[in-house]
Short mmCIF file of C-alpha atoms in Angstrom, two decimals:
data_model
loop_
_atom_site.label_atom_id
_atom_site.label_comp_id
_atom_site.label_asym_id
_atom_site.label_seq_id
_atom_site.Cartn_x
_atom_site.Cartn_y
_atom_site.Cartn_z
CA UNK L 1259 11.26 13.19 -3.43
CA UNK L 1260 9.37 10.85 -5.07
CA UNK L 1261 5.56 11.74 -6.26
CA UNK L 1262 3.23 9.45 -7.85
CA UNK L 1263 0.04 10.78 -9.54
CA UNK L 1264 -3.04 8.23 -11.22
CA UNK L 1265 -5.13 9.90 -13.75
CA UNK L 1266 -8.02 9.83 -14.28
CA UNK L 1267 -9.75 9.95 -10.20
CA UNK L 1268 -12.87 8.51 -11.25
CA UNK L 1269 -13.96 6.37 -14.15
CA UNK L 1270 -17.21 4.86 -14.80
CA UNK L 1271 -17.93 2.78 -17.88
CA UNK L 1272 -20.33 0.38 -19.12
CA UNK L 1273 -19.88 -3.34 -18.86
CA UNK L 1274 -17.54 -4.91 -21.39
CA UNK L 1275 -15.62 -2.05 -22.19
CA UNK L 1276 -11.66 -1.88 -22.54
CA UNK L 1277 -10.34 0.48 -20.13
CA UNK L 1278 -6.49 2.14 -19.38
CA UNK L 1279 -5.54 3.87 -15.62
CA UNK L 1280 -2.78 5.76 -15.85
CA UNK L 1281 -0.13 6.12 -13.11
CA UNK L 1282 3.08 8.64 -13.17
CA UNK L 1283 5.87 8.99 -11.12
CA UNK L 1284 8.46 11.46 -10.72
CA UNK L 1285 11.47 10.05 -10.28
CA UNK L 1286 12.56 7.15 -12.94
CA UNK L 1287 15.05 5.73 -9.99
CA UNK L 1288 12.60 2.63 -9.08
CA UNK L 1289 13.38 -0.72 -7.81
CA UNK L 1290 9.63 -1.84 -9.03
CA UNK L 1291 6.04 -0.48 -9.22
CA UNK L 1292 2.87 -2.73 -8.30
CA UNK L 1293 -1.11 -2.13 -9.07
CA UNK L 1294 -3.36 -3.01 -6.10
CA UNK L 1295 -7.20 -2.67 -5.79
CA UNK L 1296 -8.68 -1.54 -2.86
CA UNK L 1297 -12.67 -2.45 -2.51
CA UNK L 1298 -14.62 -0.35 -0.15
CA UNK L 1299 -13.18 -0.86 3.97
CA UNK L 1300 -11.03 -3.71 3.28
CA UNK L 1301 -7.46 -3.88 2.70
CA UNK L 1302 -5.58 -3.89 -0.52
CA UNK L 1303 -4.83 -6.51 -3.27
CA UNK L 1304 -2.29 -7.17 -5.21
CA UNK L 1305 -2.85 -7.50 -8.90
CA UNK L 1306 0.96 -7.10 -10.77
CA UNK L 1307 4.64 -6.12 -9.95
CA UNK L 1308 6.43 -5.08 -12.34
CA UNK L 1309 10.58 -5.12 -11.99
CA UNK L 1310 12.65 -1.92 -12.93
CA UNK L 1311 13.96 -3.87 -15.83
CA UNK L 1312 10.61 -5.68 -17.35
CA UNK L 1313 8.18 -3.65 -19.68
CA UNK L 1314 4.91 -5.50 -19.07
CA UNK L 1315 3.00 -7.89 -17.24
CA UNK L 1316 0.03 -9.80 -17.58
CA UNK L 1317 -2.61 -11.72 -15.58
CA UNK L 1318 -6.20 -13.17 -17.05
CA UNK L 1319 -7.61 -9.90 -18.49
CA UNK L 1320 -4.85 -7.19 -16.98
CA UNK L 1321 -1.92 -6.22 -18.48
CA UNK L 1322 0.57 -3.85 -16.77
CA UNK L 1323 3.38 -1.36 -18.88
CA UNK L 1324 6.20 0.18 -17.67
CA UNK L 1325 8.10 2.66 -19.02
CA UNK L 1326 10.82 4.01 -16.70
CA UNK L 1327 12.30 6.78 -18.86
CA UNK L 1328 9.21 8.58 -19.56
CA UNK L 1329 7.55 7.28 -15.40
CA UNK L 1330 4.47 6.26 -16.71
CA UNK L 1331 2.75 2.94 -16.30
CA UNK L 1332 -0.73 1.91 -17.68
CA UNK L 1333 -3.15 -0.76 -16.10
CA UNK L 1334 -5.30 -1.77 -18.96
CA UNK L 1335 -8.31 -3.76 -18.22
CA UNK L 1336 -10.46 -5.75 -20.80
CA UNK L 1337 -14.21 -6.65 -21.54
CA UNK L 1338 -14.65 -4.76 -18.25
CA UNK L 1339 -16.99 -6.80 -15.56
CA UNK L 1340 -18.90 -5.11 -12.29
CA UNK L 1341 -16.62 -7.27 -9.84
CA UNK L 1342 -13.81 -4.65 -11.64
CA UNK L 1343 -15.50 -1.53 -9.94
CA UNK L 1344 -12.73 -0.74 -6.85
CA UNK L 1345 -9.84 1.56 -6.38
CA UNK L 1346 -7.13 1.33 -8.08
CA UNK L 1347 -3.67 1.52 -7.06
CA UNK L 1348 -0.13 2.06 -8.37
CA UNK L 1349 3.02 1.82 -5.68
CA UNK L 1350 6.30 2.84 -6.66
CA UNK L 1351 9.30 1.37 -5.00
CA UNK L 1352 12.83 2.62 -4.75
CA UNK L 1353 14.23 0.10 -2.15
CA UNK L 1354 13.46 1.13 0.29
CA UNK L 1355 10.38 2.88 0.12
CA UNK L 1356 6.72 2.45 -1.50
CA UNK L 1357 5.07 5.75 -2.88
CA UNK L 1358 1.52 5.17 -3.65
CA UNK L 1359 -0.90 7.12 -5.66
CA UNK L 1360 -3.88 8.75 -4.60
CA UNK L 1361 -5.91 6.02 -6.98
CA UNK L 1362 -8.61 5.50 -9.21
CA UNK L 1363 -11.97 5.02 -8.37
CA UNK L 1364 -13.52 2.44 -11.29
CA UNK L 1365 -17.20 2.11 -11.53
CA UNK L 1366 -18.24 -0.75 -14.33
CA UNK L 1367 -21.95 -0.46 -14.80
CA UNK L 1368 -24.18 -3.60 -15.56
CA UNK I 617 -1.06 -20.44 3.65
CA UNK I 618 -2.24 -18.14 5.87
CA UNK I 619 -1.94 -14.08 4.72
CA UNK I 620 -0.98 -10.97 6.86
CA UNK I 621 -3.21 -10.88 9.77
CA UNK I 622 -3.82 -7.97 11.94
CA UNK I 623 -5.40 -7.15 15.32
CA UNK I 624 -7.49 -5.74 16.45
CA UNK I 625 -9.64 -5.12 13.18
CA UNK I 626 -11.24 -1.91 15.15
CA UNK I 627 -9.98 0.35 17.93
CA UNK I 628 -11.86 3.28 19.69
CA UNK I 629 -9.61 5.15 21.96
CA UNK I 630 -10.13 7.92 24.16
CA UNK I 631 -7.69 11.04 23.04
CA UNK I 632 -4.38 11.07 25.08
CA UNK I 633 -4.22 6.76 25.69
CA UNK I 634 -1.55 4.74 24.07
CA UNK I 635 -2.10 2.05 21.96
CA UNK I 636 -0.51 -1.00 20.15
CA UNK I 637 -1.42 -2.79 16.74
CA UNK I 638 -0.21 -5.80 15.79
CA UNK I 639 1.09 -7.03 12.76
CA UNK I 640 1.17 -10.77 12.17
CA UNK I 641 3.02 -11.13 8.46
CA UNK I 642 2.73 -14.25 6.30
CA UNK I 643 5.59 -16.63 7.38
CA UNK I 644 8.86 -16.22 5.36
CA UNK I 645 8.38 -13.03 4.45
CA UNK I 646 11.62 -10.77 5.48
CA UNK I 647 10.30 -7.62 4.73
CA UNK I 648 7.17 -6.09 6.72
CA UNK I 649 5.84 -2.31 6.09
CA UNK I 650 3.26 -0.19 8.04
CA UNK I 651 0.95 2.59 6.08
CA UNK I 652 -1.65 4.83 6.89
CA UNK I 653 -4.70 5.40 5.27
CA UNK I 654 -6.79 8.57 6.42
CA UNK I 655 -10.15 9.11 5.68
CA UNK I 656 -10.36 10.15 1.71
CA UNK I 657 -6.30 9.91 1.69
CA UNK I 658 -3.33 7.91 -0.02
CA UNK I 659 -1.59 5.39 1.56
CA UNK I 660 1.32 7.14 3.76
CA UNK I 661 3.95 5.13 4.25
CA UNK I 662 5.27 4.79 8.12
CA UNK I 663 8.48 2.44 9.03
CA UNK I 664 9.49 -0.81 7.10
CA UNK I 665 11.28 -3.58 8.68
CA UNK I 666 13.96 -5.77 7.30
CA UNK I 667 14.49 -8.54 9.50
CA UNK I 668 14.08 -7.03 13.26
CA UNK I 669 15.70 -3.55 12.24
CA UNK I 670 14.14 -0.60 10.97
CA UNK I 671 16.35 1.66 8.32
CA UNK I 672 14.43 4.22 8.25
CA UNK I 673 11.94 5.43 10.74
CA UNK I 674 11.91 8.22 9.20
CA UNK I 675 8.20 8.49 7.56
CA UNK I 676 6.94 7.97 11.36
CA UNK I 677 4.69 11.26 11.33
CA UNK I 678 5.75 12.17 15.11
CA UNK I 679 7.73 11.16 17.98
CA UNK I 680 4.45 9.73 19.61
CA UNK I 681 4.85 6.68 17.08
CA UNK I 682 7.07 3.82 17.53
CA UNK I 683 7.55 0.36 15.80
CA UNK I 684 9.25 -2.96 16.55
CA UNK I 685 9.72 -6.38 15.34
CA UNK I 686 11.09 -8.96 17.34
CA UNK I 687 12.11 -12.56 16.12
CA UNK I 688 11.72 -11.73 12.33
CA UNK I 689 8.00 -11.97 12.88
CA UNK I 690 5.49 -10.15 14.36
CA UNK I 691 5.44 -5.98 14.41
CA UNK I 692 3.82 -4.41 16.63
CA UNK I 693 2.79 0.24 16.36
CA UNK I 694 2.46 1.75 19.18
CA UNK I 695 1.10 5.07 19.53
CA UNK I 696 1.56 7.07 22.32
CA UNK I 697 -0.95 9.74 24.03
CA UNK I 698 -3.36 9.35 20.44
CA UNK I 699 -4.73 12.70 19.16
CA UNK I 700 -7.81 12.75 17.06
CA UNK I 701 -6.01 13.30 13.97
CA UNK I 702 -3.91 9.59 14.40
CA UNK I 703 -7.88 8.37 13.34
CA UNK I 704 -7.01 6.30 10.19
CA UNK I 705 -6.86 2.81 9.14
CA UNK I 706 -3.54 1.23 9.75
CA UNK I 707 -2.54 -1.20 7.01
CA UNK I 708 0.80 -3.42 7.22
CA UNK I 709 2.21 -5.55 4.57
CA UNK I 710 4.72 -8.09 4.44
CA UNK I 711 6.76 -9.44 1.25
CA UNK I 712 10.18 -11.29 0.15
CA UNK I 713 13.07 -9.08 0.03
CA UNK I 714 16.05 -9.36 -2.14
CA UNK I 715 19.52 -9.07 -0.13
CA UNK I 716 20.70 -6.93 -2.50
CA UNK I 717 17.82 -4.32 -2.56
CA UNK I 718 14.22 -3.97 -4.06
CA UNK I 719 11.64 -5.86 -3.18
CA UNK I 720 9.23 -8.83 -4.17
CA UNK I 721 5.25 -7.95 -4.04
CA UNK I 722 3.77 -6.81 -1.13
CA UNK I 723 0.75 -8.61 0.54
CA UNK I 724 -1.04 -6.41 2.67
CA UNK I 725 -3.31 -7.60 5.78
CA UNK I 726 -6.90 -6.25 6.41
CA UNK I 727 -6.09 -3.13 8.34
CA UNK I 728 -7.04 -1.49 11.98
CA UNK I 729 -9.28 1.20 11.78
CA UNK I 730 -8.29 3.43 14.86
CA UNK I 731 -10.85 5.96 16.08
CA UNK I 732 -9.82 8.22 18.71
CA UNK I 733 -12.58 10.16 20.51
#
């Protein structure tokens, strides 16, 4: 059975700083894993996907690793802003399936 | 274009009455998924859809649940004589799907929060 964990839970850094999440999964058998954020009572949004067979993925000032043999992926986040501070997310799917994490809860202070 | 759309956005039942969400994914989109989200919890995955049929209905915590999708479109989850501890927000997403297995990203609506009293 497939079990995701995201360290760290909580993570609060000043403004500007470079940051990583870390998300692990269990069982290196995955179609694809995505990073969401999740802002207080509201639903989720996506941020990446990354396919079983790519290694990274990029958008503006997030960049998403995979590495399936080891079931890790990183989020890394620079020059940090406020508008960053939400949950973070990592889903694992197999193909039929999406495991999610229990998240990370980013505060970025002003 | 428009993005997943659910209904209602809040639901306060009285323990023991059924009740239905619906699930309005964006248009195209093959695939549709229902989660739950308890109150300081994960997201638990329920039922995903492929088309009208359901694979595995497996991750449907009791027999008190039930999903369906008719016309490739709209889902609906019912739940049947609610107990206190079905109080949760109920997410659904929708995405492409790949014939031949995995999935494209999910896009996930705005959630009902059920309260049962």
């Amino acid at each position: 059975k497939q079990e995701v964990t995201q360290i760290p839970a909580a993570l609060s850094v000043p403004e500007g700083e470079n940051l990583v999440l870390n998300c692990s999964f269990t069982d290196s058998a995955i179609y694809n894993l995505q990073w969401f954020r999740q802002d207080p009572g509201k639903g989720l949004t996506s941020l990446l996907l990354i396919q079983s067979s790519q290694r990274e993925q990029t958008s503006g000032r997030l960049n998403a690793s995979l590495d399936k043999s080891s079931g890790r992926s990183t989020l890394y986040i620079a020059a940090s802003q406020p508008g960053d501070s939400a949950t973070y997310l990592c889903a694992v799917g197999d193909g039929q399936n999406f495991v999610f994490g229990p998240g990370t809860r980013l505060s970025v202070l002003p | 274009g428009a993005g997943v759309s659910q209904s209602p956005s809040n639901k306060v039942t009285e323990k023991g009455k059924d009740v239905e969400l619906r699930c309005d994914p964006i248009s195209g989109h093959t695939a549709l998924y229902w989660y739950r989200q308890s109150l300081g919890q994960g997201l638990e995955f329920l039922i995903y859809f492929q088309g009208n049929s359901a694979p595995d209905k497996s991750g449907l915590p009791s027999d008190r649940f039930s999903a369906e999708r008719t016309g490739g479109s709209v889902s609906t989850l019912t739940i049947q004589r609610t107990q206190q501890e079905d109080s949760a927000v109920y997410l659904c997403a929708s995405s492409l799907a790949s014939v031949a297995g995995g999935f494209y990203e999910q896009y996930f609506g705005p959630g009902t929060r059920l309260t049962v009293t």
